[in-house]
mmCIF file of C-alpha atoms in Angstrom:
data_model
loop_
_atom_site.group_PDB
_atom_site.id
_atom_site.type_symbol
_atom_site.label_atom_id
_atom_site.label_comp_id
_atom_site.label_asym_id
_atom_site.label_seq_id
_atom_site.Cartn_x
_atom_site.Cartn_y
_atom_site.Cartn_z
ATOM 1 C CA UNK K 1 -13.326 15.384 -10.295
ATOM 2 C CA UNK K 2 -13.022 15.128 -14.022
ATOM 3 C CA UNK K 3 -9.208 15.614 -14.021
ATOM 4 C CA UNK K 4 -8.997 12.783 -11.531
ATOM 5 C CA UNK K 5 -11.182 10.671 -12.986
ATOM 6 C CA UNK K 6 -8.882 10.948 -16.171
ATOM 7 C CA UNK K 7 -5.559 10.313 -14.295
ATOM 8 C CA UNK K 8 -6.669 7.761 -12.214
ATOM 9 C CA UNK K 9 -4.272 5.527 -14.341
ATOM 10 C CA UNK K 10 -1.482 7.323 -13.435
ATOM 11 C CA UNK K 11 -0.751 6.745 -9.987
ATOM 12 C CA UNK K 12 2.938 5.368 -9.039
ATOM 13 C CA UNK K 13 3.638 1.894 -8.730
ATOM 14 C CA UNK K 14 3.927 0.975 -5.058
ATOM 15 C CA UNK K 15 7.343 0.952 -4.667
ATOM 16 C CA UNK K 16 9.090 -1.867 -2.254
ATOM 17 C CA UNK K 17 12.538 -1.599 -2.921
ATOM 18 C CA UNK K 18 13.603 -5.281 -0.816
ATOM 19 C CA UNK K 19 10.758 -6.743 -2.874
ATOM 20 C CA UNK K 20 12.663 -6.369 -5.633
ATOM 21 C CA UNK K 21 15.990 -7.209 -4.503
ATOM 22 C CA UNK K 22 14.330 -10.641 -4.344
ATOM 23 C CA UNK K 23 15.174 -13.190 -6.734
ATOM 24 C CA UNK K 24 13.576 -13.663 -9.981
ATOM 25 C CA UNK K 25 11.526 -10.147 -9.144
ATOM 26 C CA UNK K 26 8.602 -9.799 -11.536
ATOM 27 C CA UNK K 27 5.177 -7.018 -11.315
ATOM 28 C CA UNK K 28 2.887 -6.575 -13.299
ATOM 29 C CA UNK K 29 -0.025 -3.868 -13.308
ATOM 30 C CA UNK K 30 -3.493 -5.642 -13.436
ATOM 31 C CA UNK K 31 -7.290 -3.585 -14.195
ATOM 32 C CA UNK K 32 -8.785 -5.735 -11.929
ATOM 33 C CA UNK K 33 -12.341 -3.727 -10.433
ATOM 34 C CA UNK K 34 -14.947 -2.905 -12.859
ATOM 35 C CA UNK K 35 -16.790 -0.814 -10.555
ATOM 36 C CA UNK K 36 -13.944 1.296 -9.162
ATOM 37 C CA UNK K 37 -11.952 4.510 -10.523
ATOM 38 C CA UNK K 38 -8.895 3.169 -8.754
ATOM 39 C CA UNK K 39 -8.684 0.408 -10.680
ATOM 40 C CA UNK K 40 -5.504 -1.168 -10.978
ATOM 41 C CA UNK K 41 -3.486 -3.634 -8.436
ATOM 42 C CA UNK K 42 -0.019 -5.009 -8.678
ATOM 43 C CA UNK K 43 0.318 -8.300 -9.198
ATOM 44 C CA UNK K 44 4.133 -9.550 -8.203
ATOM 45 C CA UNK K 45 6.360 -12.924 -7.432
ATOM 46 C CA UNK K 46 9.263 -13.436 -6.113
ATOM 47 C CA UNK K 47 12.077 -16.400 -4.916
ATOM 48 C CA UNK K 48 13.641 -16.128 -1.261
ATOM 49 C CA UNK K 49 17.386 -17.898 -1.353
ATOM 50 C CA UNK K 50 18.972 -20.161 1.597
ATOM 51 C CA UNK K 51 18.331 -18.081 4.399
ATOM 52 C CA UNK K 52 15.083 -17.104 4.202
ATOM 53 C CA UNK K 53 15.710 -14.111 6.029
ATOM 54 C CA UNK K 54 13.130 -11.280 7.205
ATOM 55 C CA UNK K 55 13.060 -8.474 4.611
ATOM 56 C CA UNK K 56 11.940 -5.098 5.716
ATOM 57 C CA UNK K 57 8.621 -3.331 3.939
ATOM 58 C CA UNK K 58 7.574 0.563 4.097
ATOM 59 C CA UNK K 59 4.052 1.854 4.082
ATOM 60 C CA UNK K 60 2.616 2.275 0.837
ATOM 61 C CA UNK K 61 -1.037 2.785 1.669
ATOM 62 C CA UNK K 62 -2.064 -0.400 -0.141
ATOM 63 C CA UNK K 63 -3.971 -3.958 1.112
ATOM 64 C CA UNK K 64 -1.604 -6.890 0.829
ATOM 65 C CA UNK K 65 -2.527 -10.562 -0.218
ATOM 66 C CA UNK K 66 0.785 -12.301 -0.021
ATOM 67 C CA UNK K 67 0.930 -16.322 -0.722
ATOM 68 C CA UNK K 68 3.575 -18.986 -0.239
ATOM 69 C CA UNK K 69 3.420 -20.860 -3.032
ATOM 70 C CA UNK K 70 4.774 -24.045 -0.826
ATOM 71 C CA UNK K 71 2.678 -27.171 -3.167
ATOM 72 C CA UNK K 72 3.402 -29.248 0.106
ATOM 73 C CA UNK K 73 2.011 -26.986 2.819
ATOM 74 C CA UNK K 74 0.669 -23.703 0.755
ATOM 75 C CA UNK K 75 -0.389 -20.393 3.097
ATOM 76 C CA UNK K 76 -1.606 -17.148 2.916
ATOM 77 C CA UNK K 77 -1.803 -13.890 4.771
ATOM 78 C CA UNK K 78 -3.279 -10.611 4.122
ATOM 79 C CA UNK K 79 -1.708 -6.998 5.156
ATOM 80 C CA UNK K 80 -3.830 -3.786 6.399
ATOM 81 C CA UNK K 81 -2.972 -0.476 5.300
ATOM 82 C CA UNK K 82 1.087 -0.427 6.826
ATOM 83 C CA UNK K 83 1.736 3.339 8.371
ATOM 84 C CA UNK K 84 4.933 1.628 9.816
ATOM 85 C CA UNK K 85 8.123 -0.178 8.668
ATOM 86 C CA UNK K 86 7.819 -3.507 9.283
ATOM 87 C CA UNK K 87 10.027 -7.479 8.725
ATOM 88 C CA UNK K 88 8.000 -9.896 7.164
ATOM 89 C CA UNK K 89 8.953 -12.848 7.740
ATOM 90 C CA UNK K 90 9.950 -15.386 4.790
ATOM 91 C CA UNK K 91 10.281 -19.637 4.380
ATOM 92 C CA UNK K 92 13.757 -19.999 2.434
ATOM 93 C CA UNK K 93 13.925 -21.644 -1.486
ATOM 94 C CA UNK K 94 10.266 -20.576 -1.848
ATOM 95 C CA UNK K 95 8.005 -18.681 -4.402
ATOM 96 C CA UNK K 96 5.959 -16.179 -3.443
ATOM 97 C CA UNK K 97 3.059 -14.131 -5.459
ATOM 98 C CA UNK K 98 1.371 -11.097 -4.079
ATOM 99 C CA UNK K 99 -1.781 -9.101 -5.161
ATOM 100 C CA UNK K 100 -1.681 -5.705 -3.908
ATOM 101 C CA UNK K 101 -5.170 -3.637 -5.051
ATOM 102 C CA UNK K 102 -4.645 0.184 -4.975
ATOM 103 C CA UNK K 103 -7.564 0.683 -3.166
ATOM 104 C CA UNK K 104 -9.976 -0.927 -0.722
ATOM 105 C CA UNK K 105 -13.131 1.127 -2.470
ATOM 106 C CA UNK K 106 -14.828 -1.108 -4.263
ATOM 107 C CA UNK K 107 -13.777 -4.522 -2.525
ATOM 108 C CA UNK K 108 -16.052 -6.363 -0.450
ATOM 109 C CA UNK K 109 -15.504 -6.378 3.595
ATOM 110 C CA UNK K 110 -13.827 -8.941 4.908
ATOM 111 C CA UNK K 111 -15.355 -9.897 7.795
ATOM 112 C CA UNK K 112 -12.908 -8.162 9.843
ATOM 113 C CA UNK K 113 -13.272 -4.724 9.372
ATOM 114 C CA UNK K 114 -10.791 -2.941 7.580
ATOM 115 C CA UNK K 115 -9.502 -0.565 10.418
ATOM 116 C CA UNK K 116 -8.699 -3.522 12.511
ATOM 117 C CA UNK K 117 -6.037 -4.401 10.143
ATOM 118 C CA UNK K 118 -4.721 -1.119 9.974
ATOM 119 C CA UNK K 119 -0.692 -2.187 10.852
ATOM 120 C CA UNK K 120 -1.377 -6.134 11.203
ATOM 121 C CA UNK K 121 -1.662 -9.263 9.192
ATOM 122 C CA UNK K 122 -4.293 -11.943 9.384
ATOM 123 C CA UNK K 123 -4.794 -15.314 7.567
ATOM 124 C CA UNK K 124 -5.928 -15.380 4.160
ATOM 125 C CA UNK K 125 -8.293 -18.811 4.827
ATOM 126 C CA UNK K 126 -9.880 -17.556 7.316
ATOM 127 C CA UNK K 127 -11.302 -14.717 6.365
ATOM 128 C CA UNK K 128 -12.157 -15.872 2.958
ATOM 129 C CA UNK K 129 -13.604 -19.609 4.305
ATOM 130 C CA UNK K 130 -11.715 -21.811 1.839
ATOM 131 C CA UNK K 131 -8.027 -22.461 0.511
ATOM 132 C CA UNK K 132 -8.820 -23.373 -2.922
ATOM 133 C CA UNK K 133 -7.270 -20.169 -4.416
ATOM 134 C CA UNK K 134 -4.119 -20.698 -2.261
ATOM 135 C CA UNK K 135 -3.591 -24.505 -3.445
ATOM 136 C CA UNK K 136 -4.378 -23.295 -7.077
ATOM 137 C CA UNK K 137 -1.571 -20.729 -6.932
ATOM 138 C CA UNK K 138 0.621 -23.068 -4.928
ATOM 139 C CA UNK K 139 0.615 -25.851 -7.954
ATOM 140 C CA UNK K 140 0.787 -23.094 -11.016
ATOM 141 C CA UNK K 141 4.547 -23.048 -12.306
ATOM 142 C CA UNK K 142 4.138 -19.514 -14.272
ATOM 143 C CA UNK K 143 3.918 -16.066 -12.789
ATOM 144 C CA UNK K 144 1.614 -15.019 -16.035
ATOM 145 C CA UNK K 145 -0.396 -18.135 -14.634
ATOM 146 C CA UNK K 146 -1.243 -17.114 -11.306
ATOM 147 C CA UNK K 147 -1.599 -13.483 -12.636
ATOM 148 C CA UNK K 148 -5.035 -14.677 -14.741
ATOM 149 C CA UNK K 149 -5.785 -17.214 -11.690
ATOM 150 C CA UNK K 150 -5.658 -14.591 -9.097
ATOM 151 C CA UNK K 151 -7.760 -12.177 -11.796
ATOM 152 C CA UNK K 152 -10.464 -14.830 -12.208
ATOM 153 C CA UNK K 153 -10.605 -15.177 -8.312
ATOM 154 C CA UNK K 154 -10.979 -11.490 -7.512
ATOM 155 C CA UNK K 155 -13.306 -11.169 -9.559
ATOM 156 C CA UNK K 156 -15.573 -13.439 -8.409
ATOM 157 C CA UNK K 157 -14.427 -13.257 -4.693
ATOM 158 C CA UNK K 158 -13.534 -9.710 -3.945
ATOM 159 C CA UNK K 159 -15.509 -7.199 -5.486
ATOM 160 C CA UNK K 160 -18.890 -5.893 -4.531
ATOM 161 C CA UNK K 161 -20.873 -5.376 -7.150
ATOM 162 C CA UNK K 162 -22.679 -2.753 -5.614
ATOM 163 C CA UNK K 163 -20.323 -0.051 -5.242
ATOM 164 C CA UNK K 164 -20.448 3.360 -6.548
ATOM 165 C CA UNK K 165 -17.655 5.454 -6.490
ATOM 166 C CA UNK K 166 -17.597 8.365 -4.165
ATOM 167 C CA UNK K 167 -16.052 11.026 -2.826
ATOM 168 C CA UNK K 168 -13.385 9.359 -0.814
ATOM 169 C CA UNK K 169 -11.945 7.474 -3.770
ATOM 170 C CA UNK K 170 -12.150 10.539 -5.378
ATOM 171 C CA UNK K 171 -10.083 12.002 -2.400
ATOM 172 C CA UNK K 172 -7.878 9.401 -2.670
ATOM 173 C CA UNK K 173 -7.214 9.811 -6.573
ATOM 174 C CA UNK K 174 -6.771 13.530 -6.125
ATOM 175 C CA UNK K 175 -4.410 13.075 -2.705
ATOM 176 C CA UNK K 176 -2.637 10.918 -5.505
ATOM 177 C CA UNK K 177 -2.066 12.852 -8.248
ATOM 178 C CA UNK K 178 -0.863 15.470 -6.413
ATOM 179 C CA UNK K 179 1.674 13.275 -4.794
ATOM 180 C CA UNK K 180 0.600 13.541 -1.212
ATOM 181 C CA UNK K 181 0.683 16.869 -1.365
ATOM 182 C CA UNK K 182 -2.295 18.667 -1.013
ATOM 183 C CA UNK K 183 -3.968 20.539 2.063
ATOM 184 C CA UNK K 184 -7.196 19.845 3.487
ATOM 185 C CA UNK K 185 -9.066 22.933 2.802
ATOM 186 C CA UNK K 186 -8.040 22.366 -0.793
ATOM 187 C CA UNK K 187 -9.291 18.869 -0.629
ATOM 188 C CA UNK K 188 -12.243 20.310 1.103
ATOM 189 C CA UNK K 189 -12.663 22.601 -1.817
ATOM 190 C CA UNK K 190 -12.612 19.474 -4.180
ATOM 191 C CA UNK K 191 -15.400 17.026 -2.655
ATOM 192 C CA UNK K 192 -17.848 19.903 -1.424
ATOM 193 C CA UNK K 193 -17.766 18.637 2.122
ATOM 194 C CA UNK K 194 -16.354 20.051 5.280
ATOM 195 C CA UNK K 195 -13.041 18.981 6.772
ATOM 196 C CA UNK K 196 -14.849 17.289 9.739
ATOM 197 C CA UNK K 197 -16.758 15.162 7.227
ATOM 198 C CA UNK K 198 -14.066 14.244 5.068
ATOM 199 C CA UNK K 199 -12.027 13.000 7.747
ATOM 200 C CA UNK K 200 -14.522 11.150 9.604
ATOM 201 C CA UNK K 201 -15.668 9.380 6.552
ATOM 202 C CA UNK K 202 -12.372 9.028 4.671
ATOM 203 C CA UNK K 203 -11.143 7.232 8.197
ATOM 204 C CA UNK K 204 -14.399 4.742 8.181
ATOM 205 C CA UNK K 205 -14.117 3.818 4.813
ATOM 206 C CA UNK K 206 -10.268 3.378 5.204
ATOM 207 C CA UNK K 207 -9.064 2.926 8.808
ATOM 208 C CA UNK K 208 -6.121 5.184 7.739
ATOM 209 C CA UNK K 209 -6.907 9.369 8.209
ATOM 210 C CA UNK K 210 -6.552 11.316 5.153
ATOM 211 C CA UNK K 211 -3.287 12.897 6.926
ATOM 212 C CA UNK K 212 -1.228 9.547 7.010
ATOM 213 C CA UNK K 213 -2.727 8.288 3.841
ATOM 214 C CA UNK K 214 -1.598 11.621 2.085
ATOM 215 C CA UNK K 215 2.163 11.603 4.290
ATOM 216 C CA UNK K 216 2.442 8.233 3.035
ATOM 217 C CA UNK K 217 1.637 8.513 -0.757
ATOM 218 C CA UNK K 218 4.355 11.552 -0.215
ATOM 219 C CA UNK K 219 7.029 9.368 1.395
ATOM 220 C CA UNK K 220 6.779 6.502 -1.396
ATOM 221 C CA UNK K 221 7.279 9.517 -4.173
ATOM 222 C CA UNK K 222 9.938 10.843 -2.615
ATOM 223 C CA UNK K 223 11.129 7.296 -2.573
ATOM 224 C CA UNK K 224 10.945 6.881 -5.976
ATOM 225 C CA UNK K 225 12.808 10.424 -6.526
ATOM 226 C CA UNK K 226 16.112 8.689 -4.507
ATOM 227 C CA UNK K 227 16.071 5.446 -6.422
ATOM 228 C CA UNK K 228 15.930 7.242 -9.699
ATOM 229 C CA UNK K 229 18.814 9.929 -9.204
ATOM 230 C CA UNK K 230 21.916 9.148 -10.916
ATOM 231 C CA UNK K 231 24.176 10.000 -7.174
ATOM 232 C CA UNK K 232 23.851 10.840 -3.628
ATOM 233 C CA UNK K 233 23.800 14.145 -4.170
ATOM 234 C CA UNK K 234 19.819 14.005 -4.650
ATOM 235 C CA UNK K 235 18.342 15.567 -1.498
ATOM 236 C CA UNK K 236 17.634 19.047 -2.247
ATOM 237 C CA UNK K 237 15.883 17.387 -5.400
ATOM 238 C CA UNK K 238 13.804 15.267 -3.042
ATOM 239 C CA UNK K 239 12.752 18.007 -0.532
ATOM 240 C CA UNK K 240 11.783 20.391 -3.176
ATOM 241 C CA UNK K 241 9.516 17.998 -5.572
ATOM 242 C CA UNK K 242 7.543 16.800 -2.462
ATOM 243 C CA UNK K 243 6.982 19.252 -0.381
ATOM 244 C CA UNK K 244 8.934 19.271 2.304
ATOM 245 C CA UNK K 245 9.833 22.193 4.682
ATOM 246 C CA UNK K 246 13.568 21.236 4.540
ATOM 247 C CA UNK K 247 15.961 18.244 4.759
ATOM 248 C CA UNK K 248 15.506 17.562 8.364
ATOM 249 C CA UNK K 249 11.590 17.393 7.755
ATOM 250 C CA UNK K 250 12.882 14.435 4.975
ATOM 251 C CA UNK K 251 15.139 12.910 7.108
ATOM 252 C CA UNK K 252 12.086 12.932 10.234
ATOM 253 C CA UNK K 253 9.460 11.161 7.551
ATOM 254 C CA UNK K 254 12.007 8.324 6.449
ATOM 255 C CA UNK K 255 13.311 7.377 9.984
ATOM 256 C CA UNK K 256 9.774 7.483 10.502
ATOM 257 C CA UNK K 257 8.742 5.274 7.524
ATOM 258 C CA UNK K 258 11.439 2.898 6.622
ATOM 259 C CA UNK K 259 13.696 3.328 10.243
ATOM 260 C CA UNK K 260 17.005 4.660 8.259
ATOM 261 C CA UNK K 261 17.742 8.509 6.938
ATOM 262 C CA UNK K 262 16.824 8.846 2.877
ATOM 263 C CA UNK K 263 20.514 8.035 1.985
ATOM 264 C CA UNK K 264 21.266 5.041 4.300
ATOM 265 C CA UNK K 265 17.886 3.570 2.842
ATOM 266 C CA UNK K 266 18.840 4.481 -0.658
ATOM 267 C CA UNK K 267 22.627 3.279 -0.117
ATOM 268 C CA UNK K 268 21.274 -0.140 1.380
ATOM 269 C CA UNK K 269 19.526 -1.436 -1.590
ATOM 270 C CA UNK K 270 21.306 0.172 -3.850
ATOM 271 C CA UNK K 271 24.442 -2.000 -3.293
ATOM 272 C CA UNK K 272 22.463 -5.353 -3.509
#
């Protein structure tokens, strides 16, 4: 509990690698929660060219607010928990700013509950009753700007006060930490509780089971291992620093996560 506790500032950025093949990429790591061990969110903008053109997002176990930054007609949507590729759709010549907290521990409920989001997007307005945040961030011409604007919201809008951190954010630092890879008795071992209750409770709280959470924090490591090798020639590398059985059990969790095989999906954005 301790160690986790101490690390929990050490977690990987979530890494979308089309995000930032956008134009005029920027991210920037925000302590946003008081109440939380899981602190942090990444705050990040971006410019879409002529075409506009879908771009295609992999799971990273993380709530998405994403907003168009259109002054004339400004919008909003927020992302579940993603345990599936998917295209997100984008206007062309237009700014867009996303706040991505770490973890949902901590936040207040919408008033959709967070397992019906689980793989689906909603609209920002009406689940938060108003669109002055949107139009605020929609007329700010900095990306430092809307950083402290969507900081100042968040903080008054999003948190509940209330919280006390508990064992599934502590399961979710640990799963963390350890990359994804841990096993269940293990984790079982860690909070105290029995494998039943863990699951049941880290599924409630989440609307993601501790499995896919702990496949997916695995997948976007291993991701991170491929876009930081100097050459192809990586995938023994990968396999063996996340736990993999072999190369085929790699290949099965990236079709299954971002629809291409680990070198296809590194070669793609590689070249842009």
């Amino acid at each position: 509990m301790n160690s986790a506790g101490r690390s929990a500032h050490q977690n990987i950025t979530p890494l979308q690698p089309s995000l930032r093949c956008q134009l005029q990429y920027s991210e920037r790591l925000l302590k946003w929660n008081p109440f939380s061990k899981k602190n942090l969110a990444l705050c990040y903008q971006f410019k879409t060219g002529e075409s506009g053109k879908p771009i295609r997002l992999i799971p990273d176990a993380c709530l998405d607010f994403l907003f168009h930054c259109n002054e004339d007609n400004p919008s909003a949507i927020i992302s579940g928990i993603q345990t599936i590729p998917y295209d997100l759709e984008l206007e062309p010549n237009s700014v867009y700013f996303g706040f991505k907290p770490y973890s949902l521990m901590g936040m207040k409920q919408l008033p959709i509950a967070w397992h019906e989001i689980l793989d689906n997007k909603i609209s920002f307005s009406e689940q938060f009753g108003n669109t002055r945040i949107i139009e605020a961030l929609a007329s700010l011409n900095t990306f430092e700007d809307r950083v402290e604007a969507i900081q100042s919201f968040a903080l008054d809008a999003m948190i509940n006060a209330g919280y006390t951190p508990d064992f599934v954010e502590l399961s979710e630092l640990y799963i963390c930490n350890e990359k994804g890879n841990v096993k269940m008795d293990t984790l079982n071992e860690y909070t105290g509780y029995t494998g039943r209750y863990c699951r049941e409770k880290f599924k409630e709280a989440l609307g993601i089971s501790i499995k896919s959470y702990a496949n997916i924090m695995r997948f976007q490591n291993a991701v991170r291992g491929l876009f930081n090798a100097q050459n192809d020639d990586c995938l023994s590398d990968v396999v063996f620093d996340n736990g993999y059985f072999d190369q085929s059990h790699l290949n099965r969790e990236f079709r299954r996560y971002s629809g291409e095989p680990p070198l296809s999906y590194r070669r793609e954005y590689l070249s842009r």
